[in-house]
Short mmCIF file of C-alpha atoms in Angstrom, two decimals:
data_model
loop_
_atom_site.label_atom_id
_atom_site.label_comp_id
_atom_site.label_asym_id
_atom_site.label_seq_id
_atom_site.Cartn_x
_atom_site.Cartn_y
_atom_site.Cartn_z
CA MET N 1 -2.51 40.52 15.95
CA SER N 2 -5.92 38.93 16.48
CA LYS N 3 -9.30 40.50 15.09
CA SER N 4 -10.69 41.21 18.71
CA LEU N 5 -7.71 43.42 19.42
CA TYR N 6 -7.84 46.74 17.63
CA LEU N 7 -5.30 50.09 17.88
CA LEU N 8 -5.37 53.49 18.58
CA MET N 9 -2.19 55.00 18.15
CA MET N 10 -1.06 58.28 19.29
CA LEU N 11 1.59 58.30 17.16
CA SER N 12 -0.25 57.75 13.86
CA PHE N 13 -3.04 60.07 15.16
CA MET N 14 -5.47 57.15 13.50
CA VAL N 15 -8.79 55.45 14.93
CA ALA N 16 -8.54 51.84 13.48
CA LEU N 17 -11.57 50.44 15.15
CA GLY N 18 -13.18 47.11 13.60
CA GLY N 19 -17.06 47.88 13.02
CA CYS N 20 -17.14 51.48 13.13
CA ASN N 21 -17.66 54.02 10.28
CA ASP N 22 -15.63 56.66 9.02
CA ASP N 23 -17.93 59.29 9.59
CA GLU N 24 -17.42 57.93 13.60
CA GLU N 25 -13.67 58.75 13.78
CA ILE N 26 -12.62 61.74 15.33
CA SER N 27 -8.97 63.80 14.75
CA ILE N 28 -6.39 62.86 16.81
CA PRO N 29 -3.88 65.84 18.06
CA ASN N 30 0.03 65.38 16.84
CA SER N 31 2.00 63.74 19.13
CA PRO N 32 5.09 62.05 19.29
CA THR N 33 5.03 60.07 22.20
CA TYR N 34 2.97 59.11 25.28
CA SER N 35 3.86 57.95 28.71
CA VAL N 36 0.86 55.75 29.20
CA LYS N 37 -1.12 53.20 27.39
CA MET N 38 -4.77 52.59 28.13
CA GLY N 39 -7.32 49.71 27.32
CA GLY N 40 -10.98 49.85 26.94
CA ILE N 41 -13.21 46.56 27.05
CA PHE N 42 -16.78 47.46 25.47
CA PRO N 43 -19.71 45.81 23.82
CA PHE N 44 -19.29 45.95 20.11
CA SER N 45 -21.31 42.98 19.26
CA GLY N 46 -23.38 40.47 21.72
CA ALA N 47 -26.40 41.29 23.85
CA LEU N 48 -25.57 44.70 25.01
CA SER N 49 -24.13 45.90 21.56
CA SER N 50 -27.15 47.68 20.19
CA GLU N 51 -27.12 50.70 23.48
CA TYR N 52 -24.02 50.96 24.97
CA GLY N 53 -21.06 49.48 22.23
CA LYS N 54 -20.15 52.08 19.90
CA PRO N 55 -21.39 54.84 21.72
CA LEU N 56 -19.37 54.30 25.24
CA HIS N 57 -16.32 53.86 22.71
CA LYS N 58 -17.07 57.19 21.32
CA SER N 59 -17.11 59.22 24.28
CA ALA N 60 -13.94 57.48 25.36
CA LEU N 61 -12.23 59.34 21.91
CA VAL N 62 -13.50 62.48 23.24
CA ALA N 63 -11.84 62.14 26.41
CA ILE N 64 -8.21 60.71 25.20
CA ASN N 65 -8.86 64.27 22.12
CA ASP N 66 -9.80 66.52 25.67
CA LEU N 67 -7.09 65.13 27.43
CA ALA N 68 -4.57 65.41 24.35
CA LYS N 69 -5.28 69.07 23.66
CA ALA N 70 -4.82 69.72 26.97
CA GLY N 71 -1.44 68.57 26.76
CA TYR N 72 -0.96 64.79 27.65
CA SER N 73 -1.33 62.03 25.16
CA VAL N 74 -2.25 58.72 25.95
CA GLY N 75 -2.27 54.91 23.71
CA TRP N 76 -5.28 53.52 23.61
CA VAL N 77 -6.19 49.97 22.31
CA VAL N 78 -9.53 48.38 22.40
CA ALA N 79 -11.29 45.10 22.33
CA ASP N 80 -15.26 43.31 21.97
CA SER N 81 -16.30 41.33 25.31
CA LYS N 82 -19.53 40.63 22.84
CA SER N 83 -21.42 40.95 26.17
CA ASP N 84 -19.48 37.43 27.21
CA PRO N 85 -17.18 36.71 29.98
CA GLU N 86 -15.19 34.18 28.85
CA VAL N 87 -14.71 36.00 25.18
CA GLY N 88 -14.23 39.02 27.55
CA VAL N 89 -11.47 37.18 29.43
CA VAL N 90 -9.49 36.64 26.24
CA ALA N 91 -9.79 40.10 24.83
CA ALA N 92 -8.59 41.43 28.04
CA ARG N 93 -5.54 39.23 27.79
CA GLU N 94 -4.37 40.37 24.89
CA LEU N 95 -4.82 43.83 25.88
CA ILE N 96 -2.86 43.42 28.69
CA GLU N 97 0.40 40.56 26.99
CA LYS N 98 0.46 42.06 23.60
CA GLY N 99 -1.44 45.78 24.14
CA LYS N 100 1.12 46.10 26.75
CA ILE N 101 -1.70 48.51 28.81
CA LYS N 102 -0.97 49.66 32.23
CA VAL N 103 -4.75 50.11 33.07
CA LEU N 104 -8.30 48.57 31.49
CA ILE N 105 -11.24 51.00 31.06
CA GLY N 106 -14.50 48.45 31.51
CA ALA N 107 -16.26 46.19 31.23
CA THR N 108 -19.62 47.07 31.25
CA SER N 109 -21.72 44.00 32.32
CA SER N 110 -20.75 43.12 35.62
CA ASN N 111 -19.60 39.40 34.92
CA VAL N 112 -17.20 40.39 32.59
CA THR N 113 -16.31 43.29 34.68
CA ILE N 114 -16.05 40.27 37.44
CA ALA N 115 -14.01 37.79 35.39
CA ILE N 116 -11.75 39.91 33.81
CA ALA N 117 -10.92 41.23 37.79
CA GLU N 118 -10.82 37.59 39.28
CA GLN N 119 -8.37 36.02 36.41
CA LEU N 120 -6.43 39.09 34.89
CA THR N 121 -6.22 42.91 36.26
CA ILE N 122 -6.38 41.57 39.89
CA PRO N 123 -3.50 38.66 39.16
CA ASN N 124 -1.30 41.14 37.17
CA GLN N 125 -1.50 44.45 39.08
CA ILE N 126 -3.58 46.13 36.55
CA PRO N 127 -5.69 48.95 37.71
CA GLN N 128 -9.42 48.05 35.99
CA ILE N 129 -12.22 51.19 36.20
CA SER N 130 -15.93 50.07 35.17
CA TYR N 131 -18.01 52.71 33.77
CA ILE N 132 -21.46 50.95 34.41
CA SER N 133 -21.14 47.12 36.26
CA GLY N 134 -23.35 47.66 38.87
CA SER N 135 -23.34 43.87 40.84
CA TYR N 136 -22.71 44.99 44.91
CA LYS N 137 -20.31 41.89 44.74
CA ILE N 138 -17.88 43.84 43.04
CA THR N 139 -18.23 46.33 46.27
CA ASN N 140 -16.16 43.80 48.41
CA LEU N 141 -14.92 40.67 45.67
CA PRO N 142 -12.53 38.39 47.09
CA ALA N 143 -10.05 39.09 44.83
CA ASP N 144 -9.59 42.44 44.93
CA GLU N 145 -9.48 41.86 49.01
CA GLY N 146 -6.22 43.98 49.73
CA GLN N 147 -5.42 44.89 46.66
CA ASP N 148 -7.13 47.59 45.45
CA PHE N 149 -7.17 47.21 41.77
CA LEU N 150 -10.71 47.01 41.06
CA PHE N 151 -12.57 50.54 40.79
CA ARG N 152 -16.05 51.67 39.19
CA LEU N 153 -18.07 55.19 38.05
CA VAL N 154 -21.54 53.37 39.07
CA PRO N 155 -22.90 53.35 42.57
CA SER N 156 -23.88 49.40 43.75
CA ASP N 157 -26.70 48.09 42.64
CA LYS N 158 -27.63 47.82 46.53
CA LEU N 159 -28.60 51.49 45.83
CA GLN N 160 -30.59 50.74 42.45
CA GLY N 161 -32.67 47.61 44.29
CA THR N 162 -33.57 49.70 46.90
CA VAL N 163 -35.10 52.61 44.92
CA LEU N 164 -36.62 50.40 42.41
CA ALA N 165 -38.73 48.24 45.11
CA GLU N 166 -39.65 51.74 46.94
CA LEU N 167 -40.61 52.62 43.28
CA ALA N 168 -42.69 49.83 42.62
CA PHE N 169 -44.49 50.06 45.86
CA ASP N 170 -45.35 53.53 45.69
CA THR N 171 -46.66 53.35 42.26
CA GLY N 172 -49.05 50.88 44.01
CA TYR N 173 -47.99 47.07 43.26
CA ARG N 174 -48.46 44.92 46.04
CA ARG N 175 -47.55 41.67 44.16
CA VAL N 176 -44.82 41.61 41.23
CA SER N 177 -42.52 38.86 39.45
CA SER N 178 -39.30 39.54 38.59
CA LEU N 179 -37.52 38.58 34.84
CA TYR N 180 -33.48 38.92 35.55
CA ILE N 181 -30.29 38.02 33.65
CA ASP N 182 -28.94 35.04 35.29
CA ASN N 183 -25.49 36.84 35.70
CA PRO N 184 -24.10 38.56 39.16
CA TYR N 185 -26.01 41.60 37.44
CA GLY N 186 -29.29 40.29 37.21
CA GLN N 187 -29.17 37.94 40.08
CA SER N 188 -27.63 40.87 42.64
CA LEU N 189 -29.78 43.80 41.52
CA ASN N 190 -33.24 40.86 41.68
CA GLU N 191 -31.83 40.11 45.45
CA VAL N 192 -31.77 43.39 46.54
CA PHE N 193 -35.07 44.53 44.82
CA THR N 194 -37.08 41.28 46.68
CA ASP N 195 -35.06 41.54 49.94
CA HIS N 196 -36.60 45.64 49.97
CA PHE N 197 -40.09 45.08 48.26
CA THR N 198 -40.58 42.51 50.73
CA ALA N 199 -39.26 44.43 53.61
CA LEU N 200 -41.90 47.38 52.60
CA GLY N 201 -44.80 44.76 52.50
CA GLY N 202 -45.12 43.43 49.15
CA THR N 203 -45.09 39.87 48.20
CA VAL N 204 -42.94 38.97 44.90
CA VAL N 205 -44.73 36.37 42.96
CA ALA N 206 -41.96 34.59 41.08
CA ASN N 207 -38.31 35.37 40.64
CA VAL N 208 -37.67 33.87 37.17
CA PRO N 209 -34.01 33.95 35.59
CA HIS N 210 -33.24 33.64 31.80
CA GLN N 211 -29.83 32.80 30.29
CA GLU N 212 -27.68 35.29 29.00
CA ILE N 213 -26.36 34.30 26.19
CA LEU N 214 -28.50 34.90 23.19
CA SER N 215 -29.14 32.02 20.99
CA PRO N 216 -27.70 31.34 17.79
CA GLU N 217 -30.37 31.63 15.87
CA PHE N 218 -31.02 34.97 18.10
CA GLU N 219 -32.61 36.76 14.51
CA GLY N 220 -36.24 35.71 15.00
CA GLY N 221 -35.47 32.50 16.74
CA GLU N 222 -35.28 34.17 20.26
CA SER N 223 -38.51 33.25 22.80
CA TYR N 224 -39.13 33.65 26.75
CA LEU N 225 -42.74 32.27 26.55
CA PHE N 226 -41.64 29.76 29.03
CA GLU N 227 -40.48 31.82 31.89
CA LEU N 228 -42.91 34.55 31.17
CA GLN N 229 -45.47 31.84 32.23
CA GLN N 230 -43.13 30.86 34.69
CA ALA N 231 -43.31 34.42 36.31
CA ASN N 232 -47.25 33.55 37.07
CA PRO N 233 -49.29 36.24 35.32
CA GLU N 234 -52.57 35.60 37.15
CA ASN N 235 -51.31 36.48 40.08
CA SER N 236 -48.60 39.32 39.42
CA GLU N 237 -49.57 43.11 38.90
CA ALA N 238 -46.38 43.69 36.99
CA LEU N 239 -43.43 42.31 35.75
CA ILE N 240 -39.89 43.83 36.55
CA ALA N 241 -37.50 43.54 32.90
CA ILE N 242 -34.04 43.00 34.98
CA SER N 243 -32.32 42.22 31.90
CA TYR N 244 -30.11 43.74 28.48
CA PRO N 245 -31.97 45.02 25.92
CA GLU N 246 -31.28 42.66 23.14
CA HIS N 247 -33.45 40.38 25.69
CA ALA N 248 -35.99 42.83 27.13
CA LYS N 249 -37.27 43.69 23.39
CA VAL N 250 -38.19 40.17 22.61
CA TYR N 251 -39.82 39.26 25.91
CA LEU N 252 -41.58 42.70 26.33
CA ARG N 253 -43.28 42.00 23.00
CA GLU N 254 -44.07 38.73 23.60
CA ALA N 255 -45.69 39.44 27.37
CA ILE N 256 -48.01 41.97 25.88
CA ASP N 257 -48.42 39.82 22.80
CA TYR N 258 -49.52 37.21 24.44
CA ASN N 259 -51.65 38.97 27.19
CA LEU N 260 -49.33 37.75 30.01
CA PHE N 261 -48.19 41.26 31.06
CA ASN N 262 -49.02 44.78 30.25
CA GLN N 263 -47.87 46.85 33.25
CA PHE N 264 -43.42 46.75 33.51
CA LEU N 265 -41.22 48.50 35.73
CA PHE N 266 -37.37 48.76 34.48
CA VAL N 267 -33.82 49.13 35.21
CA HIS N 268 -30.61 50.59 33.79
CA GLY N 269 -30.20 47.52 31.67
CA THR N 270 -33.77 47.63 30.22
CA LYS N 271 -33.81 51.59 29.63
CA GLY N 272 -33.33 52.63 25.86
CA GLN N 273 -34.92 53.86 23.26
CA ASP N 274 -33.98 51.10 20.89
CA ILE N 275 -36.51 49.00 23.47
CA VAL N 276 -38.78 51.88 23.20
CA ASP N 277 -38.91 51.62 19.02
CA THR N 278 -39.29 47.80 19.06
CA VAL N 279 -42.12 47.29 21.44
CA GLY N 280 -43.66 50.59 21.08
CA HIS N 281 -44.02 53.47 23.01
CA GLU N 282 -48.16 53.02 23.04
CA ASN N 283 -47.61 49.78 25.13
CA LEU N 284 -44.90 51.36 27.45
CA GLU N 285 -46.30 54.73 27.78
CA GLY N 286 -46.04 56.28 31.18
CA MET N 287 -43.94 53.41 33.16
CA CYS N 288 -41.18 53.89 34.98
CA GLY N 289 -37.76 52.65 35.90
CA THR N 290 -34.54 53.38 38.07
CA ALA N 291 -30.81 53.94 36.66
CA PRO N 292 -27.40 55.02 37.98
CA GLY N 293 -27.87 58.55 38.53
CA GLY N 294 -25.40 61.10 39.10
CA LYS N 295 -26.25 64.89 38.87
CA GLU N 296 -25.25 67.87 35.80
CA THR N 297 -22.24 69.35 36.66
CA ASP N 298 -20.31 72.03 35.06
CA SER N 299 -18.20 69.28 33.43
CA THR N 300 -21.11 67.67 31.84
CA GLU N 301 -21.96 70.68 29.90
CA LEU N 302 -18.19 70.67 28.78
CA PHE N 303 -18.28 67.02 27.91
CA ILE N 304 -21.53 67.70 25.29
CA GLU N 305 -19.67 70.41 23.94
CA SER N 306 -16.96 68.39 23.48
CA TYR N 307 -18.58 65.19 22.04
CA LYS N 308 -20.55 67.32 19.73
CA ARG N 309 -17.23 69.39 18.14
CA GLU N 310 -16.35 65.59 17.42
CA TYR N 311 -19.68 64.28 16.26
CA ASP N 312 -21.65 67.03 15.59
CA ASP N 313 -24.19 65.84 17.38
CA GLU N 314 -25.11 64.91 21.60
CA PRO N 315 -24.26 61.54 23.08
CA THR N 316 -27.35 59.79 23.59
CA ASN N 317 -26.33 57.66 26.93
CA LEU N 318 -26.19 58.89 30.01
CA TYR N 319 -23.18 55.89 30.69
CA GLN N 320 -21.11 57.69 27.76
CA ARG N 321 -20.35 60.68 30.94
CA HIS N 322 -19.04 57.73 32.91
CA VAL N 323 -16.92 56.29 30.12
CA TYR N 324 -15.40 59.77 29.39
CA ASP N 325 -14.76 60.24 33.21
CA ALA N 326 -13.14 57.30 33.66
CA VAL N 327 -10.37 57.98 31.05
CA VAL N 328 -10.09 61.27 32.11
CA VAL N 329 -9.43 60.35 35.87
CA THR N 330 -6.89 57.76 34.56
CA GLY N 331 -5.32 60.52 32.54
CA LEU N 332 -5.21 62.77 35.64
CA ALA N 333 -3.75 59.93 37.86
CA ALA N 334 -0.84 58.92 35.37
CA TYR N 335 -0.04 62.61 34.80
CA ALA N 336 -0.25 63.61 38.70
CA ALA N 337 2.62 60.86 38.67
CA GLN N 338 4.56 61.96 35.98
CA ALA N 339 4.67 65.81 36.88
CA ILE N 340 6.51 65.07 39.97
CA GLY N 341 8.97 62.59 38.23
CA GLU N 342 7.34 58.97 39.20
CA GLU N 343 7.61 56.34 36.72
CA VAL N 344 4.29 55.82 35.55
CA THR N 345 3.43 52.17 36.02
CA PRO N 346 0.23 50.70 36.93
CA ILE N 347 0.47 50.63 40.79
CA ILE N 348 1.49 54.00 40.88
CA ILE N 349 -1.47 54.83 38.82
CA ARG N 350 -4.06 52.95 41.32
CA ASP N 351 -2.22 55.36 44.03
CA TYR N 352 -2.81 58.14 42.15
CA LEU N 353 -6.57 57.87 41.32
CA ARG N 354 -7.75 58.77 44.70
CA ARG N 355 -5.32 61.54 44.66
CA VAL N 356 -7.38 63.90 41.48
CA ASN N 357 -10.30 63.82 43.33
CA ASP N 358 -9.62 65.29 46.54
CA PRO N 359 -12.52 66.72 48.20
CA GLU N 360 -10.87 68.84 50.05
CA VAL N 361 -9.05 70.71 47.33
CA PRO N 362 -11.04 73.37 44.75
CA LYS N 363 -12.52 71.64 41.77
CA VAL N 364 -11.29 71.25 38.17
CA ILE N 365 -13.63 70.84 35.55
CA ALA N 366 -13.71 68.66 31.74
CA GLY N 367 -13.02 69.92 28.55
CA PRO N 368 -9.39 70.97 26.95
CA GLU N 369 -9.28 74.30 28.90
CA GLY N 370 -10.49 72.51 32.45
CA LEU N 371 -8.16 69.60 31.95
CA LYS N 372 -5.34 72.05 30.93
CA ARG N 373 -6.03 73.96 33.94
CA ALA N 374 -6.09 71.03 36.20
CA MET N 375 -2.51 69.51 34.49
CA LYS N 376 -0.63 73.22 35.60
CA MET N 377 -1.65 72.23 39.27
CA LEU N 378 -0.20 69.43 39.01
CA ASP N 379 2.62 70.59 37.45
CA SER N 380 2.90 73.07 40.68
CA GLY N 381 2.53 70.38 42.79
CA LEU N 382 -1.03 71.37 44.26
CA LYS N 383 -3.43 68.48 44.88
CA ILE N 384 -6.84 68.71 42.37
CA ASN N 385 -10.61 67.44 42.76
CA TYR N 386 -11.79 66.31 39.25
CA GLU N 387 -15.35 67.26 38.96
CA GLY N 388 -16.74 64.30 36.61
CA ALA N 389 -19.06 64.64 33.30
CA SER N 390 -21.25 62.17 35.55
CA GLY N 391 -21.25 63.78 39.08
CA ASN N 392 -19.60 62.85 41.78
CA VAL N 393 -16.02 60.69 40.58
CA ASP N 394 -14.34 60.17 44.59
CA PHE N 395 -13.35 56.92 45.04
CA ASP N 396 -14.15 55.20 48.45
CA GLU N 397 -11.94 52.64 50.02
CA ASN N 398 -13.59 49.85 48.62
CA GLY N 399 -13.26 51.97 44.71
CA ASP N 400 -16.74 52.87 44.68
CA VAL N 401 -18.63 55.89 44.10
CA LEU N 402 -21.62 57.70 45.49
CA THR N 403 -24.42 58.65 43.75
CA SER N 404 -27.58 59.34 43.37
CA ILE N 405 -30.03 57.09 41.52
CA GLU N 406 -32.08 58.48 38.60
CA ILE N 407 -36.36 57.46 38.27
CA TRP N 408 -37.10 57.81 34.38
CA CYS N 409 -40.44 57.22 32.37
CA TYR N 410 -41.32 55.94 29.25
CA GLU N 411 -43.34 58.86 27.72
CA GLY N 412 -44.19 60.08 24.10
CA GLY N 413 -41.94 57.25 22.81
CA LYS N 414 -39.00 58.87 24.30
CA ILE N 415 -37.10 58.66 27.77
CA VAL N 416 -38.21 60.88 30.61
CA HIS N 417 -36.04 62.63 33.48
CA LYS N 418 -38.07 62.38 36.53
CA LYS N 419 -36.03 62.63 39.68
CA ASN N 420 -32.90 61.64 41.29
CA VAL N 421 -33.20 60.26 44.88
CA GLN N 422 -30.53 59.49 47.33
CA PRO N 423 -31.47 55.98 49.01
CA ASP N 424 -30.37 55.28 52.95
CA VAL N 425 -28.55 51.89 52.82
CA SER N 426 -26.95 52.27 56.13
CA ASP N 427 -28.88 49.13 57.26
#
């Protein structure tokens, strides 16, 4: 087994994840067998590692633990995408071919999610659920047309880009530039923002892409001065930062130090405590951004309680809720099929993903007790409507969910939630 593939086997009750500290592990209840093995793709290294890698995986483990306590144990294998599509594809191939998974939870960045879907999960008929990928290209991905193997638990960037443009315009900006990561995530979000901001009457002075891959000499060697100068700061009132944390920490600092920009707007990729700590809270005070929102539900608090029981701490990243829901929904789908005597195959899991989120029936909630009740209902042949810790988890015909968009701000060195809005993108 390669170093990129790590196993969490329910049979031996152990978490074996390279790079995690012992104090981050959780106990797994005794289970003699499991019916389904899931795989997870996380950015344990690379441009997204600081904000998303270990924190998101810890939430997946909480979900697995809650399912086990409720009476349904699943196998779990994980791999590191390194925030890179080529590496992600190699890692996912090992999960499928060597790990023998029946469903894939991941990935984080849209380009990794799309690459894995096009090259592996769709051709191999393995359902894939992303917990954070927002590119609007995922909604109608040509490779998934008529297949229905690609799902996600965050809204399309078509929604976020619209709200971001309205936020910029309402803030008073009329001339802005964008610096965006040159991958499907950055491209789609930048495109939607630009189109909508222009339609509102604003002007996007410059759209400047930057490469995704960090230089090998990243530590102290990365620079975005060329891109910042291309963004035409003399004619722009603000810079729209559409990137990942490791990139943004560098170019925000450079923009300020070289007096190129001092006003910024952000997205979920540039929403992070690590950014504040690196750039300096005084330089970002009062500046705001957007992110997939969702809403607080009964399941939200139950997830937080489960997380605190395992780690003696609260989750720090909004998308930890989405990862939890992705694992739980998959587990419930597999259990629903098993409860009526179906063989739990990848295609059967796909077919049941929407059956455990039926909005026409009473809701069931997260946590061991809530999931135990859900399983009893499934044992009785009843339908269920799982209410997610992240909010609505009802998949539409494209595998998308429709949720609100959050507006948040950097205030007092912290990330402060302001409100959730539901944009109208019907046109």
